[in-house]
PDB file of C-alpha atoms in Angstrom:
ATOM      1  CA  MET A   1       0.015   0.026  -0.021  1.00  0.00           C
ATOM      2  CA  ASN A   2       1.496   3.369  -0.973  1.00  0.00           C
ATOM      3  CA  GLU A   3       1.849   6.399   1.337  1.00  0.00           C
ATOM      4  CA  GLN A   4      -1.206   8.195  -0.037  1.00  0.00           C
ATOM      5  CA  ALA A   5      -3.367   5.100   0.478  1.00  0.00           C
ATOM      6  CA  THR A   6      -2.321   4.758   4.133  1.00  0.00           C
ATOM      7  CA  LYS A   7      -2.998   8.415   5.028  1.00  0.00           C
ATOM      8  CA  LEU A   8      -5.828   8.909   7.489  1.00  0.00           C
ATOM      9  CA  ARG A   9      -8.194  11.792   6.866  1.00  0.00           C
ATOM     10  CA  ALA A  10      -8.352  13.584  10.207  1.00  0.00           C
ATOM     11  CA  GLY A  11     -10.847  16.113  11.525  1.00  0.00           C
ATOM     12  CA  VAL A  12     -11.136  18.077  14.738  1.00  0.00           C
ATOM     13  CA  VAL A  13     -14.247  19.047  16.675  1.00  0.00           C
ATOM     14  CA  GLY A  14     -13.637  22.303  18.543  1.00  0.00           C
ATOM     15  CA  ALA A  15     -11.599  25.302  17.322  1.00  0.00           C
ATOM     16  CA  GLY A  16     -10.323  26.457  20.717  1.00  0.00           C
ATOM     17  CA  VAL A  17      -6.749  26.336  21.951  1.00  0.00           C
ATOM     18  CA  PHE A  18      -6.621  22.526  22.186  1.00  0.00           C
ATOM     19  CA  GLY A  19      -8.450  22.087  18.899  1.00  0.00           C
ATOM     20  CA  GLY A  20      -5.651  24.145  17.306  1.00  0.00           C
ATOM     21  CA  TYR A  21      -2.996  22.008  18.941  1.00  0.00           C
ATOM     22  CA  HIS A  22      -4.561  18.849  17.561  1.00  0.00           C
ATOM     23  CA  ALA A  23      -4.979  20.329  14.121  1.00  0.00           C
ATOM     24  CA  SER A  24      -1.302  21.293  14.015  1.00  0.00           C
ATOM     25  CA  LYS A  25      -0.270  17.753  14.939  1.00  0.00           C
ATOM     26  CA  TYR A  26      -2.387  16.117  12.218  1.00  0.00           C
ATOM     27  CA  ALA A  27      -1.129  18.707   9.701  1.00  0.00           C
ATOM     28  CA  ALA A  28       2.449  17.803  10.553  1.00  0.00           C
ATOM     29  CA  ASP A  29       2.069  13.956  10.639  1.00  0.00           C
ATOM     30  CA  PRO A  30       2.915  12.252   7.311  1.00  0.00           C
ATOM     31  CA  ARG A  31       0.360   9.541   8.055  1.00  0.00           C
ATOM     32  CA  ALA A  32      -2.514  11.992   8.332  1.00  0.00           C
ATOM     33  CA  ASP A  33      -4.301  14.387   6.035  1.00  0.00           C
ATOM     34  CA  PHE A  34      -5.825  17.196   8.090  1.00  0.00           C
ATOM     35  CA  VAL A  35      -9.259  17.675   6.472  1.00  0.00           C
ATOM     36  CA  GLY A  36     -10.717  20.347   8.694  1.00  0.00           C
ATOM     37  CA  VAL A  37     -12.625  21.380  11.748  1.00  0.00           C
ATOM     38  CA  PHE A  38     -16.160  21.881  13.028  1.00  0.00           C
ATOM     39  CA  ASP A  39     -16.993  24.511  15.587  1.00  0.00           C
ATOM     40  CA  PRO A  40     -20.486  26.110  16.194  1.00  0.00           C
ATOM     41  CA  VAL A  41     -18.687  29.465  16.037  1.00  0.00           C
ATOM     42  CA  HIS A  42     -17.878  29.288  12.325  1.00  0.00           C
ATOM     43  CA  ASP A  43     -15.410  32.250  12.471  1.00  0.00           C
ATOM     44  CA  HIS A  44     -13.255  30.301  14.931  1.00  0.00           C
ATOM     45  CA  ALA A  45     -13.216  27.256  12.674  1.00  0.00           C
ATOM     46  CA  GLU A  46     -12.238  29.425   9.684  1.00  0.00           C
ATOM     47  CA  ALA A  47      -9.420  31.071  11.659  1.00  0.00           C
ATOM     48  CA  LEU A  48      -8.020  27.714  12.664  1.00  0.00           C
ATOM     49  CA  CYS A  49      -8.169  26.389   9.061  1.00  0.00           C
ATOM     50  CA  ALA A  50      -6.431  29.558   7.882  1.00  0.00           C
ATOM     51  CA  LYS A  51      -3.439  28.446  10.024  1.00  0.00           C
ATOM     52  CA  HIS A  52      -3.407  24.710   9.331  1.00  0.00           C
ATOM     53  CA  GLY A  53      -5.337  24.218   6.107  1.00  0.00           C
ATOM     54  CA  GLY A  54      -8.477  22.166   5.784  1.00  0.00           C
ATOM     55  CA  ARG A  55     -12.085  23.201   5.633  1.00  0.00           C
ATOM     56  CA  ALA A  56     -14.360  24.855   8.198  1.00  0.00           C
ATOM     57  CA  PHE A  57     -17.341  22.452   8.182  1.00  0.00           C
ATOM     58  CA  GLU A  58     -20.910  23.680   8.609  1.00  0.00           C
ATOM     59  CA  SER A  59     -21.941  20.743  10.830  1.00  0.00           C
ATOM     60  CA  LEU A  60     -20.615  17.910  12.894  1.00  0.00           C
ATOM     61  CA  HIS A  61     -22.310  15.454  10.548  1.00  0.00           C
ATOM     62  CA  ASP A  62     -20.481  16.841   7.532  1.00  0.00           C
ATOM     63  CA  LEU A  63     -17.113  16.671   9.330  1.00  0.00           C
ATOM     64  CA  VAL A  64     -17.629  13.071  10.498  1.00  0.00           C
ATOM     65  CA  GLU A  65     -18.674  12.004   6.992  1.00  0.00           C
ATOM     66  CA  ALA A  66     -15.520  13.496   5.453  1.00  0.00           C
ATOM     67  CA  VAL A  67     -12.914  11.935   7.760  1.00  0.00           C
ATOM     68  CA  ASP A  68     -11.453   8.632   8.848  1.00  0.00           C
ATOM     69  CA  VAL A  69     -10.517   9.654  12.442  1.00  0.00           C
ATOM     70  CA  VAL A  70     -11.811  12.367  14.781  1.00  0.00           C
ATOM     71  CA  THR A  71     -10.366  14.407  17.671  1.00  0.00           C
ATOM     72  CA  VAL A  72     -12.963  15.914  19.967  1.00  0.00           C
ATOM     73  CA  ALA A  73     -11.518  18.973  21.701  1.00  0.00           C
ATOM     74  CA  SER A  74     -14.733  20.853  22.427  1.00  0.00           C
ATOM     75  CA  PRO A  75     -15.942  21.814  25.961  1.00  0.00           C
ATOM     76  CA  ALA A  76     -16.508  18.683  28.009  1.00  0.00           C
ATOM     77  CA  VAL A  77     -20.293  19.090  28.139  1.00  0.00           C
ATOM     78  CA  PHE A  78     -20.357  18.370  24.368  1.00  0.00           C
ATOM     79  CA  HIS A  79     -17.973  15.395  24.430  1.00  0.00           C
ATOM     80  CA  HIS A  80     -20.622  12.701  24.703  1.00  0.00           C
ATOM     81  CA  ASP A  81     -22.638  13.763  21.683  1.00  0.00           C
ATOM     82  CA  ALA A  82     -19.639  14.294  19.370  1.00  0.00           C
ATOM     83  CA  VAL A  83     -17.851  11.074  20.412  1.00  0.00           C
ATOM     84  CA  ARG A  84     -21.028   8.989  20.225  1.00  0.00           C
ATOM     85  CA  ARG A  85     -21.903  10.245  16.733  1.00  0.00           C
ATOM     86  CA  ALA A  86     -18.394   9.650  15.503  1.00  0.00           C
ATOM     87  CA  LEU A  87     -18.265   6.110  16.865  1.00  0.00           C
ATOM     88  CA  LEU A  88     -21.718   5.297  15.464  1.00  0.00           C
ATOM     89  CA  ALA A  89     -20.410   6.458  12.074  1.00  0.00           C
ATOM     90  CA  GLY A  90     -17.447   4.046  12.382  1.00  0.00           C
ATOM     91  CA  ARG A  91     -14.756   6.654  13.200  1.00  0.00           C
ATOM     92  CA  PRO A  92     -12.085   6.068  15.825  1.00  0.00           C
ATOM     93  CA  VAL A  93     -11.933   8.940  18.320  1.00  0.00           C
ATOM     94  CA  LEU A  94      -9.332  10.753  20.414  1.00  0.00           C
ATOM     95  CA  VAL A  95     -11.150  12.836  22.952  1.00  0.00           C
ATOM     96  CA  GLU A  96      -9.628  15.432  25.294  1.00  0.00           C
ATOM     97  CA  LYS A  97     -10.091  14.888  29.004  1.00  0.00           C
ATOM     98  CA  PRO A  98     -12.434  14.421  30.743  1.00  0.00           C
ATOM     99  CA  VAL A  99     -13.868  11.700  28.470  1.00  0.00           C
ATOM    100  CA  ALA A 100     -17.405  12.981  29.170  1.00  0.00           C
ATOM    101  CA  ALA A 101     -19.391  15.168  31.568  1.00  0.00           C
ATOM    102  CA  THR A 102     -20.924  12.317  33.618  1.00  0.00           C
ATOM    103  CA  VAL A 103     -20.006   8.778  34.567  1.00  0.00           C
ATOM    104  CA  GLU A 104     -23.176   7.544  32.760  1.00  0.00           C
ATOM    105  CA  GLU A 105     -22.131   9.224  29.514  1.00  0.00           C
ATOM    106  CA  ALA A 106     -18.618   7.964  29.805  1.00  0.00           C
ATOM    107  CA  ARG A 107     -19.749   4.353  30.371  1.00  0.00           C
ATOM    108  CA  GLU A 108     -21.992   4.588  27.281  1.00  0.00           C
ATOM    109  CA  LEU A 109     -18.983   5.669  25.165  1.00  0.00           C
ATOM    110  CA  VAL A 110     -16.735   3.006  26.499  1.00  0.00           C
ATOM    111  CA  ASP A 111     -19.356   0.325  25.827  1.00  0.00           C
ATOM    112  CA  LEU A 112     -19.991   1.711  22.360  1.00  0.00           C
ATOM    113  CA  ALA A 113     -16.294   1.632  21.463  1.00  0.00           C
ATOM    114  CA  ARG A 114     -16.013  -1.957  22.718  1.00  0.00           C
ATOM    115  CA  GLU A 115     -19.120  -3.027  20.784  1.00  0.00           C
ATOM    116  CA  THR A 116     -17.895  -1.400  17.522  1.00  0.00           C
ATOM    117  CA  GLY A 117     -14.270  -2.448  17.971  1.00  0.00           C
ATOM    118  CA  LEU A 118     -13.150   1.144  17.421  1.00  0.00           C
ATOM    119  CA  VAL A 119     -10.248   2.980  19.120  1.00  0.00           C
ATOM    120  CA  LEU A 120     -11.371   5.405  21.804  1.00  0.00           C
ATOM    121  CA  SER A 121      -8.397   7.242  23.298  1.00  0.00           C
ATOM    122  CA  VAL A 122      -8.385  10.016  25.926  1.00  0.00           C
ATOM    123  CA  GLY A 123      -6.073  13.034  26.156  1.00  0.00           C
ATOM    124  CA  HIS A 124      -4.272  12.155  29.392  1.00  0.00           C
ATOM    125  CA  GLN A 125      -0.984  12.884  27.592  1.00  0.00           C
ATOM    126  CA  GLU A 126       1.172  13.393  30.712  1.00  0.00           C
ATOM    127  CA  ARG A 127       1.515   9.656  30.749  1.00  0.00           C
ATOM    128  CA  PHE A 128       4.083  10.132  27.989  1.00  0.00           C
ATOM    129  CA  VAL A 129       6.235  12.239  30.302  1.00  0.00           C
ATOM    130  CA  PHE A 130       6.104   9.506  32.943  1.00  0.00           C
ATOM    131  CA  ASP A 131       7.001   6.911  30.334  1.00  0.00           C
ATOM    132  CA  ALA A 132       9.967   9.045  29.110  1.00  0.00           C
ATOM    133  CA  MET A 133      11.280   9.135  32.679  1.00  0.00           C
ATOM    134  CA  GLY A 134      10.915   5.385  33.084  1.00  0.00           C
ATOM    135  CA  LEU A 135       8.308   5.489  35.821  1.00  0.00           C
ATOM    136  CA  PHE A 136       6.189   2.877  33.979  1.00  0.00           C
ATOM    137  CA  GLY A 137       9.218   0.545  33.827  1.00  0.00           C
ATOM    138  CA  ASP A 138      10.251  -2.482  35.911  1.00  0.00           C
ATOM    139  CA  LEU A 139      10.454  -0.791  39.311  1.00  0.00           C
ATOM    140  CA  PRO A 140       9.926  -1.943  42.881  1.00  0.00           C
ATOM    141  CA  LYS A 141       6.399  -1.927  44.369  1.00  0.00           C
ATOM    142  CA  LEU A 142       5.062   1.598  44.882  1.00  0.00           C
ATOM    143  CA  THR A 143       3.878   2.083  48.467  1.00  0.00           C
ATOM    144  CA  GLY A 144       3.097   5.838  48.587  1.00  0.00           C
ATOM    145  CA  LEU A 145       2.781   8.890  46.472  1.00  0.00           C
ATOM    146  CA  SER A 146       2.159  12.595  47.078  1.00  0.00           C
ATOM    147  CA  ALA A 147       1.552  15.206  44.417  1.00  0.00           C
ATOM    148  CA  ARG A 148       0.955  18.980  44.542  1.00  0.00           C
ATOM    149  CA  ARG A 149      -0.350  20.854  41.536  1.00  0.00           C
ATOM    150  CA  MET A 150      -0.849  24.539  42.212  1.00  0.00           C
ATOM    151  CA  GLY A 151      -2.051  27.108  39.700  1.00  0.00           C
ATOM    152  CA  THR A 152      -2.624  30.836  39.942  1.00  0.00           C
ATOM    153  CA  PRO A 153      -6.077  32.415  39.391  1.00  0.00           C
ATOM    154  CA  SER A 154      -7.317  32.272  35.809  1.00  0.00           C
ATOM    155  CA  ALA A 155     -10.594  32.834  33.989  1.00  0.00           C
ATOM    156  CA  ARG A 156     -10.388  29.446  32.207  1.00  0.00           C
ATOM    157  CA  ASN A 157     -12.388  26.334  33.061  1.00  0.00           C
ATOM    158  CA  LEU A 158     -14.381  27.964  35.882  1.00  0.00           C
ATOM    159  CA  ASP A 159     -17.406  25.807  34.935  1.00  0.00           C
ATOM    160  CA  VAL A 160     -15.689  22.752  36.467  1.00  0.00           C
ATOM    161  CA  SER A 161     -14.039  21.968  39.805  1.00  0.00           C
ATOM    162  CA  VAL A 162     -10.256  22.151  40.230  1.00  0.00           C
ATOM    163  CA  THR A 163     -10.425  18.349  40.512  1.00  0.00           C
ATOM    164  CA  LEU A 164     -11.661  17.992  36.941  1.00  0.00           C
ATOM    165  CA  ASP A 165      -9.605  20.949  35.720  1.00  0.00           C
ATOM    166  CA  LEU A 166      -6.119  20.282  37.204  1.00  0.00           C
ATOM    167  CA  MET A 167      -6.048  17.329  39.605  1.00  0.00           C
ATOM    168  CA  ILE A 168      -7.382  14.908  37.033  1.00  0.00           C
ATOM    169  CA  HIS A 169      -3.909  14.811  35.426  1.00  0.00           C
ATOM    170  CA  ASP A 170      -2.387  13.476  38.642  1.00  0.00           C
ATOM    171  CA  ILE A 171      -5.363  11.193  39.259  1.00  0.00           C
ATOM    172  CA  ASP A 172      -4.795   9.454  35.899  1.00  0.00           C
ATOM    173  CA  LEU A 173      -1.092   9.041  36.586  1.00  0.00           C
ATOM    174  CA  VAL A 174      -1.749   7.560  40.020  1.00  0.00           C
ATOM    175  CA  LEU A 175      -4.391   5.150  38.638  1.00  0.00           C
ATOM    176  CA  ALA A 176      -1.975   4.063  35.916  1.00  0.00           C
ATOM    177  CA  LEU A 177       0.774   3.387  38.445  1.00  0.00           C
ATOM    178  CA  ALA A 178      -1.640   1.603  40.876  1.00  0.00           C
ATOM    179  CA  GLY A 179      -3.184  -0.503  38.112  1.00  0.00           C
ATOM    180  CA  GLY A 180      -6.757   0.158  39.276  1.00  0.00           C
ATOM    181  CA  ALA A 181      -9.211   2.328  41.238  1.00  0.00           C
ATOM    182  CA  PRO A 182      -8.917   3.283  44.899  1.00  0.00           C
ATOM    183  CA  GLU A 183     -10.972   1.444  47.423  1.00  0.00           C
ATOM    184  CA  ARG A 184     -11.273   4.476  49.770  1.00  0.00           C
ATOM    185  CA  VAL A 185     -11.522   8.202  48.895  1.00  0.00           C
ATOM    186  CA  GLU A 186     -11.166  10.947  51.522  1.00  0.00           C
ATOM    187  CA  ALA A 187     -11.081  14.605  50.651  1.00  0.00           C
ATOM    188  CA  GLU A 188     -11.457  18.149  51.961  1.00  0.00           C
ATOM    189  CA  MET A 189     -12.160  21.441  50.212  1.00  0.00           C
ATOM    190  CA  PHE A 190     -10.467  24.696  51.234  1.00  0.00           C
ATOM    191  CA  GLU A 191     -11.796  27.243  48.782  1.00  0.00           C
ATOM    192  CA  ALA A 192     -14.706  27.308  46.359  1.00  0.00           C
ATOM    193  CA  ARG A 193     -16.668  29.559  44.069  1.00  0.00           C
ATOM    194  CA  ALA A 194     -20.394  28.826  43.302  1.00  0.00           C
ATOM    195  CA  GLY A 195     -19.943  25.464  45.014  1.00  0.00           C
ATOM    196  CA  LEU A 196     -17.138  24.395  42.656  1.00  0.00           C
ATOM    197  CA  PRO A 197     -13.981  23.489  44.545  1.00  0.00           C
ATOM    198  CA  ASP A 198     -10.935  25.673  43.752  1.00  0.00           C
ATOM    199  CA  HIS A 199      -8.521  24.031  46.301  1.00  0.00           C
ATOM    200  CA  VAL A 200      -8.831  20.373  47.189  1.00  0.00           C
ATOM    201  CA  ARG A 201      -6.757  17.844  49.063  1.00  0.00           C
ATOM    202  CA  THR A 202      -7.475  14.077  48.864  1.00  0.00           C
ATOM    203  CA  ARG A 203      -6.180  10.774  50.195  1.00  0.00           C
ATOM    204  CA  LEU A 204      -6.693   7.713  48.037  1.00  0.00           C
ATOM    205  CA  THR A 205      -6.154   4.257  49.427  1.00  0.00           C
ATOM    206  CA  PHE A 206      -5.651   1.362  47.023  1.00  0.00           C
ATOM    207  CA  PRO A 207      -6.057  -2.403  47.454  1.00  0.00           C
ATOM    208  CA  GLY A 208      -2.724  -3.675  48.753  1.00  0.00           C
ATOM    209  CA  GLY A 209      -2.143  -0.630  50.922  1.00  0.00           C
ATOM    210  CA  MET A 210      -0.716   2.002  48.542  1.00  0.00           C
ATOM    211  CA  VAL A 211      -1.755   5.521  49.552  1.00  0.00           C
ATOM    212  CA  ALA A 212      -1.721   8.585  47.266  1.00  0.00           C
ATOM    213  CA  GLU A 213      -2.142  12.100  48.725  1.00  0.00           C
ATOM    214  CA  LEU A 214      -2.972  14.716  46.099  1.00  0.00           C
ATOM    215  CA  GLU A 215      -3.486  18.480  46.408  1.00  0.00           C
ATOM    216  CA  ALA A 216      -4.591  20.865  43.667  1.00  0.00           C
ATOM    217  CA  SER A 217      -5.404  24.597  43.664  1.00  0.00           C
ATOM    218  CA  ARG A 218      -6.175  27.157  41.006  1.00  0.00           C
ATOM    219  CA  VAL A 219      -6.103  30.102  43.455  1.00  0.00           C
ATOM    220  CA  ALA A 220      -2.507  29.740  44.644  1.00  0.00           C
ATOM    221  CA  GLU A 221      -0.044  32.636  44.795  1.00  0.00           C
ATOM    222  CA  ALA A 222       2.472  30.826  42.554  1.00  0.00           C
ATOM    223  CA  ARG A 223       2.583  27.837  40.214  1.00  0.00           C
ATOM    224  CA  ASP A 224       4.030  24.624  41.664  1.00  0.00           C
ATOM    225  CA  ARG A 225       4.015  21.024  40.513  1.00  0.00           C
ATOM    226  CA  ILE A 226       5.802  18.421  42.621  1.00  0.00           C
ATOM    227  CA  MET A 227       5.414  14.628  42.950  1.00  0.00           C
ATOM    228  CA  ASP A 228       7.163  12.303  45.404  1.00  0.00           C
ATOM    229  CA  LEU A 229       7.069   8.537  44.951  1.00  0.00           C
ATOM    230  CA  ASP A 230       8.097   5.975  47.624  1.00  0.00           C
ATOM    231  CA  TYR A 231       8.924   2.346  46.923  1.00  0.00           C
ATOM    232  CA  GLU A 232       8.987  -0.724  49.160  1.00  0.00           C
ATOM    233  CA  THR A 233      12.780  -1.010  48.857  1.00  0.00           C
ATOM    234  CA  GLY A 234      13.139   2.445  50.497  1.00  0.00           C
ATOM    235  CA  ALA A 235      13.846   4.126  47.163  1.00  0.00           C
ATOM    236  CA  ARG A 236      12.328   7.568  46.650  1.00  0.00           C
ATOM    237  CA  VAL A 237      11.841   9.788  43.586  1.00  0.00           C
ATOM    238  CA  GLU A 238      11.198  13.485  43.909  1.00  0.00           C
ATOM    239  CA  VAL A 239      10.010  15.046  40.672  1.00  0.00           C
ATOM    240  CA  ASP A 240       9.727  18.789  39.888  1.00  0.00           C
ATOM    241  CA  PHE A 241       7.626  18.924  36.760  1.00  0.00           C
ATOM    242  CA  LEU A 242       8.042  22.616  36.189  1.00  0.00           C
ATOM    243  CA  ALA A 243      11.832  22.431  36.306  1.00  0.00           C
ATOM    244  CA  ARG A 244      11.646  19.076  34.499  1.00  0.00           C
ATOM    245  CA  THR A 245      14.104  17.500  36.932  1.00  0.00           C
ATOM    246  CA  PHE A 246      14.055  14.724  39.542  1.00  0.00           C
ATOM    247  CA  GLU A 247      16.140  13.389  42.404  1.00  0.00           C
ATOM    248  CA  ILE A 248      16.482   9.733  43.274  1.00  0.00           C
ATOM    249  CA  THR A 249      17.573   7.907  46.412  1.00  0.00           C
ATOM    250  CA  ASP A 250      18.703   4.233  46.273  1.00  0.00           C
ATOM    251  CA  GLY A 251      19.572   4.270  42.597  1.00  0.00           C
ATOM    252  CA  LEU A 252      16.415   3.569  40.673  1.00  0.00           C
ATOM    253  CA  LYS A 253      17.091   3.394  36.954  1.00  0.00           C
ATOM    254  CA  LEU A 254      15.312   6.381  35.453  1.00  0.00           C
ATOM    255  CA  ASP A 255      16.284   8.528  32.490  1.00  0.00           C
ATOM    256  CA  PRO A 256      17.899  11.783  33.755  1.00  0.00           C
ATOM    257  CA  ASP A 257      17.634  13.222  30.225  1.00  0.00           C
ATOM    258  CA  PHE A 258      13.897  12.520  29.952  1.00  0.00           C
ATOM    259  CA  ALA A 259      13.123  16.222  29.308  1.00  0.00           C
ATOM    260  CA  ASP A 260      14.988  15.994  25.998  1.00  0.00           C
ATOM    261  CA  ARG A 261      13.013  13.007  24.716  1.00  0.00           C
ATOM    262  CA  PRO A 262      10.454  13.922  22.035  1.00  0.00           C
ATOM    263  CA  ALA A 263       7.522  12.390  23.972  1.00  0.00           C
ATOM    264  CA  ALA A 264       8.288  14.562  27.020  1.00  0.00           C
ATOM    265  CA  LYS A 265       8.875  17.709  24.976  1.00  0.00           C
ATOM    266  CA  ASP A 266       5.592  17.325  23.124  1.00  0.00           C
ATOM    267  CA  SER A 267       3.296  14.989  25.071  1.00  0.00           C
ATOM    268  CA  LEU A 268       0.200  16.087  23.155  1.00  0.00           C
ATOM    269  CA  GLY A 269       1.898  15.317  19.913  1.00  0.00           C
ATOM    270  CA  ALA A 270       3.012  11.940  21.311  1.00  0.00           C
ATOM    271  CA  ASN A 271      -0.592  11.188  22.218  1.00  0.00           C
ATOM    272  CA  VAL A 272      -1.878  12.084  18.744  1.00  0.00           C
ATOM    273  CA  ALA A 273       0.874   9.879  17.187  1.00  0.00           C
ATOM    274  CA  ALA A 274      -0.047   7.016  19.502  1.00  0.00           C
ATOM    275  CA  PHE A 275      -3.707   7.352  18.513  1.00  0.00           C
ATOM    276  CA  LEU A 276      -2.765   7.085  14.797  1.00  0.00           C
ATOM    277  CA  ASP A 277      -0.518   4.138  15.647  1.00  0.00           C
ATOM    278  CA  ALA A 278      -3.416   2.322  17.343  1.00  0.00           C
ATOM    279  CA  VAL A 279      -5.788   2.997  14.418  1.00  0.00           C
ATOM    280  CA  LEU A 280      -3.264   1.783  11.857  1.00  0.00           C
ATOM    281  CA  ASP A 281      -2.102  -1.178  13.951  1.00  0.00           C
ATOM    282  CA  PRO A 282      -4.454  -2.480  16.661  1.00  0.00           C
ATOM    283  CA  LYS A 283      -1.595  -4.507  18.148  1.00  0.00           C
ATOM    284  CA  ALA A 284       0.645  -1.420  18.609  1.00  0.00           C
ATOM    285  CA  GLU A 285       1.831  -1.059  22.196  1.00  0.00           C
ATOM    286  CA  THR A 286       1.206   2.309  23.834  1.00  0.00           C
ATOM    287  CA  VAL A 287       0.905   4.002  27.243  1.00  0.00           C
ATOM    288  CA  ALA A 288      -1.956   6.148  25.930  1.00  0.00           C
ATOM    289  CA  ALA A 289      -5.125   6.292  28.004  1.00  0.00           C
ATOM    290  CA  THR A 290      -8.061   4.253  26.728  1.00  0.00           C
ATOM    291  CA  GLY A 291     -11.711   5.150  27.105  1.00  0.00           C
ATOM    292  CA  ALA A 292     -11.857   2.805  30.128  1.00  0.00           C
ATOM    293  CA  ASP A 293      -8.884   4.648  31.655  1.00  0.00           C
ATOM    294  CA  GLY A 294     -10.672   7.966  31.072  1.00  0.00           C
ATOM    295  CA  LEU A 295     -13.805   6.565  32.739  1.00  0.00           C
ATOM    296  CA  MET A 296     -11.848   5.469  35.821  1.00  0.00           C
ATOM    297  CA  ALA A 297     -10.199   8.927  36.126  1.00  0.00           C
ATOM    298  CA  LEU A 298     -13.627  10.609  35.827  1.00  0.00           C
ATOM    299  CA  GLU A 299     -15.217   8.317  38.411  1.00  0.00           C
ATOM    300  CA  THR A 300     -12.342   9.015  40.849  1.00  0.00           C
ATOM    301  CA  ALA A 301     -12.427  12.784  40.297  1.00  0.00           C
ATOM    302  CA  LEU A 302     -16.175  12.912  40.901  1.00  0.00           C
ATOM    303  CA  ALA A 303     -15.775  10.729  44.046  1.00  0.00           C
ATOM    304  CA  ILE A 304     -13.150  13.210  45.348  1.00  0.00           C
ATOM    305  CA  ASP A 305     -15.454  16.201  44.794  1.00  0.00           C
ATOM    306  CA  ALA A 306     -18.311  14.333  46.477  1.00  0.00           C
ATOM    307  CA  ALA A 307     -16.101  13.535  49.511  1.00  0.00           C
ATOM    308  CA  ALA A 308     -14.916  17.141  49.646  1.00  0.00           C
ATOM    309  CA  GLY A 309     -18.462  18.371  49.742  1.00  0.00           C
ATOM    310  CA  GLY A 310     -18.306  20.414  46.561  1.00  0.00           C
ATOM    311  CA  ALA A 311     -20.157  20.394  43.330  1.00  0.00           C
ATOM    312  CA  SER A 312     -18.484  18.790  40.289  1.00  0.00           C
ATOM    313  CA  ARG A 313     -20.955  18.047  37.540  1.00  0.00           C
ATOM    314  CA  ILE A 314     -19.971  19.702  34.291  1.00  0.00           C
TER     315      ILE A 314
END
């Protein structure tokens, strides 16, 4: 099969910041042909296509009919409808996090992808940074983890809790390391607007005894992103994600030059590439988050907000 025949026609739903990122990755990938974008605000779609080529589609139906694969990068409240319609049309989907607005919607999408045999991938791309470091490698048993993700006040994403906005990145990483969902969720909320938590701390206990303590804020005085991992051998890894550095005790074998690896430099691009890999070769190995992974992260995030006493529904 020649190169032209193997190219996948790719389209994007949503012409916001992340829609633009995905469009640029498709436009640059030799395996893809960026066909265009649909956004209800047609001017936004036209502006994105002026940058990356393609066509500004008049409807979601028209976009889906014109492509082989779809990225959904619209606001989360619209994820379910766009993903469902794409899957029903036989199109594999990469959807930005969270996978859907509710657990019920997410379960429906995961079931539909399984029934149709189509790829459903979720944009938890920080997994690729972890993989570049070697934290998904053959390491001793993880016994404890703490993470702090602090952001300064911003006007973005104020329709969701800080748990679904920021903490969900660390939630997905913890679930991937633990290999499953927590059996106990404890949480407290420190600040909130309109019932939506802005500063949350949680303690997640997993079968086997591993404990993860996570904290996230979007009203902090300064940005900060730290994670500490403790292993049963006594080894400890301290990661500073903003500085892109880490310190190790007891000589775990991680890659000190991880920040220079392509997947760490451009984790979103790595996620798009992994999605195309999975569509072209269902047996391709990847650390990308599946629809089921996205569902587990959403379930955990909503459980944290419920335990903290705050609203969380999108």
